[in-house]
């Protein structure tokens, strides 16, 4: 098989070589014929060029003469053409004709014929320039037409500096007309359009016109250099300032409104429309001034929302006052303190969220100015977080603390229940609400500012201190109410000539009733608290002139009705116990601590009033009965019942010291009277 293939290839090889030789012979013959043809063509071309050389030179000369005749014809017809263009108002065509002929006429003005044409053209051109100036000064046409007039006048060789001044003067007239139109909309007679419509009109009218003026000026007077650019910048800065003043006047009318969406849209349009003139007139600072206006409005808006939150808080307090007073006036039960507290907390939180949502519109991505450094940093941290939220929380605490004035001033007219409610509100803010509000604020406003902010812990500490002051003042106010009843009951009674006691005085019953009501009121908002273990005989103890149980064990055996009492010893012991009781000790956030503070103030007042009176035998016995009645009920409200025992012991002992004939009532009789009372 392989041998056969090789044999076949060898047999075909001579034919292939023979065929290739024949092909190369044919190619050589064709190349020879091509060379012969090229030589013939070259010879014919040379003979044709030699034949046409003379004719080509004559044609070129004739073409030059024809072009020259056309130019001369144009020059001779130029005055009539210019006159016709001026009559038809084709000023641009006339200026182009003049431009084409100016150089030739100046070159050949020494020839009489050309000098005559030039003189005629100058007269016509002067009339053309006069008409263009007249048209320009009338100002009836728009900015593009006036720019065309200036361009034609410049092409006619009019002074550029003079035209520059006239151009700006006419532009000033048009733009001032736009400003007057905007100012008329702010007048007292017609109602001002909404702020979005106002900014749209200003943007399309004044700002659009200013852009046209700036673009045309830069195109026409580019040769004026830096001096011309500064002139335009000063022009734009002056008129732009007047426009900004009108915009700010209109924006100021929106500061009392509650909806930010329309205001933000208007500011967005205002800011967007000033991008173009801001780029054209960077030296005038229009874009920067517009951004400053937007920032200033945003700051004022934050202040407006802060004032709104303060007003909402004061409104909530007014509602609470009315709710607390209405049931007493109508003689029916009103909403509980817990319900009022929930309503106040919910209302304030809703207003805070609404304010955050309203000011968040300034940082929306679709708003043109939201990417400015102020709105990405300072507005979020110092404006919203510190100025609005932290500012309101501190304002709320300050308003609450303002109720802690001395009695007889603002604090004296404040319902005690309102003090209690505010203290619980501030305490709730300290435990949870402040952290929640600031977290919500930080999530909505991604702060990119490194300025220091108020820590949550600092704000919580301020709220807790406010709650403590309010609760302490509540204790003082309630203690003062009960103390005034006790003081009047002691000062208005004749203790020397009083009758033998048969009943508990009504004021003591009122004291117990009021204390019980306070206990219920405080229990609505605060937890119980911790009490010491109660003794088994707390409700059965009977007071005598021997003061406390400890005193009774020490010197009671030496006292009999017929023997004088050691008053100096009794006074010293009484003083010792008095100094051990801190009447105005700090109040804890629980019901027991609050009631303990109120009872201490009340009994201390009773003690001081007793020390200022002189008692007869039956007066002393009445004090015994009253103190025993108070002890029967008050011990259960305090953290340590021994405190009530000590104070009431001092009251009885002090009355005994001031009694010329201290004969105590039998304990069993005292108990019977108190049980009957």
Short mmCIF file of C-alpha atoms in Angstrom, two decimals, residues 373-374 376-383 385-387 442 447-455:
data_model
loop_
_atom_site.label_atom_id
_atom_site.label_comp_id
_atom_site.label_asym_id
_atom_site.label_seq_id
_atom_site.Cartn_x
_atom_site.Cartn_y
_atom_site.Cartn_z
CA UNK A 373 -21.37 69.19 54.75
CA UNK A 374 -23.71 71.01 57.14
CA UNK A 376 -24.41 65.57 56.73
CA UNK A 377 -22.75 66.61 59.96
CA UNK A 378 -23.59 69.61 62.11
CA UNK A 379 -27.31 69.58 61.30
CA UNK A 380 -27.63 66.00 62.50
CA UNK A 381 -25.42 66.14 65.59
CA UNK A 382 -25.62 69.69 66.89
CA UNK A 383 -28.92 70.67 65.33
CA UNK A 385 -29.65 65.62 68.45
CA UNK A 386 -28.29 68.35 70.69
CA UNK A 387 -30.42 71.34 69.78
CA UNK A 442 -29.02 58.44 65.96
CA UNK A 447 -24.08 61.55 62.29
CA UNK A 448 -20.86 62.21 60.36
CA UNK A 449 -19.70 64.95 62.67
CA UNK A 450 -16.99 64.59 65.29
CA UNK A 451 -18.31 67.37 67.51
CA UNK A 452 -18.87 66.28 71.12
CA UNK A 453 -22.43 65.35 72.07
CA UNK A 454 -24.16 64.92 75.41
CA UNK A 455 -23.77 61.34 76.70
#
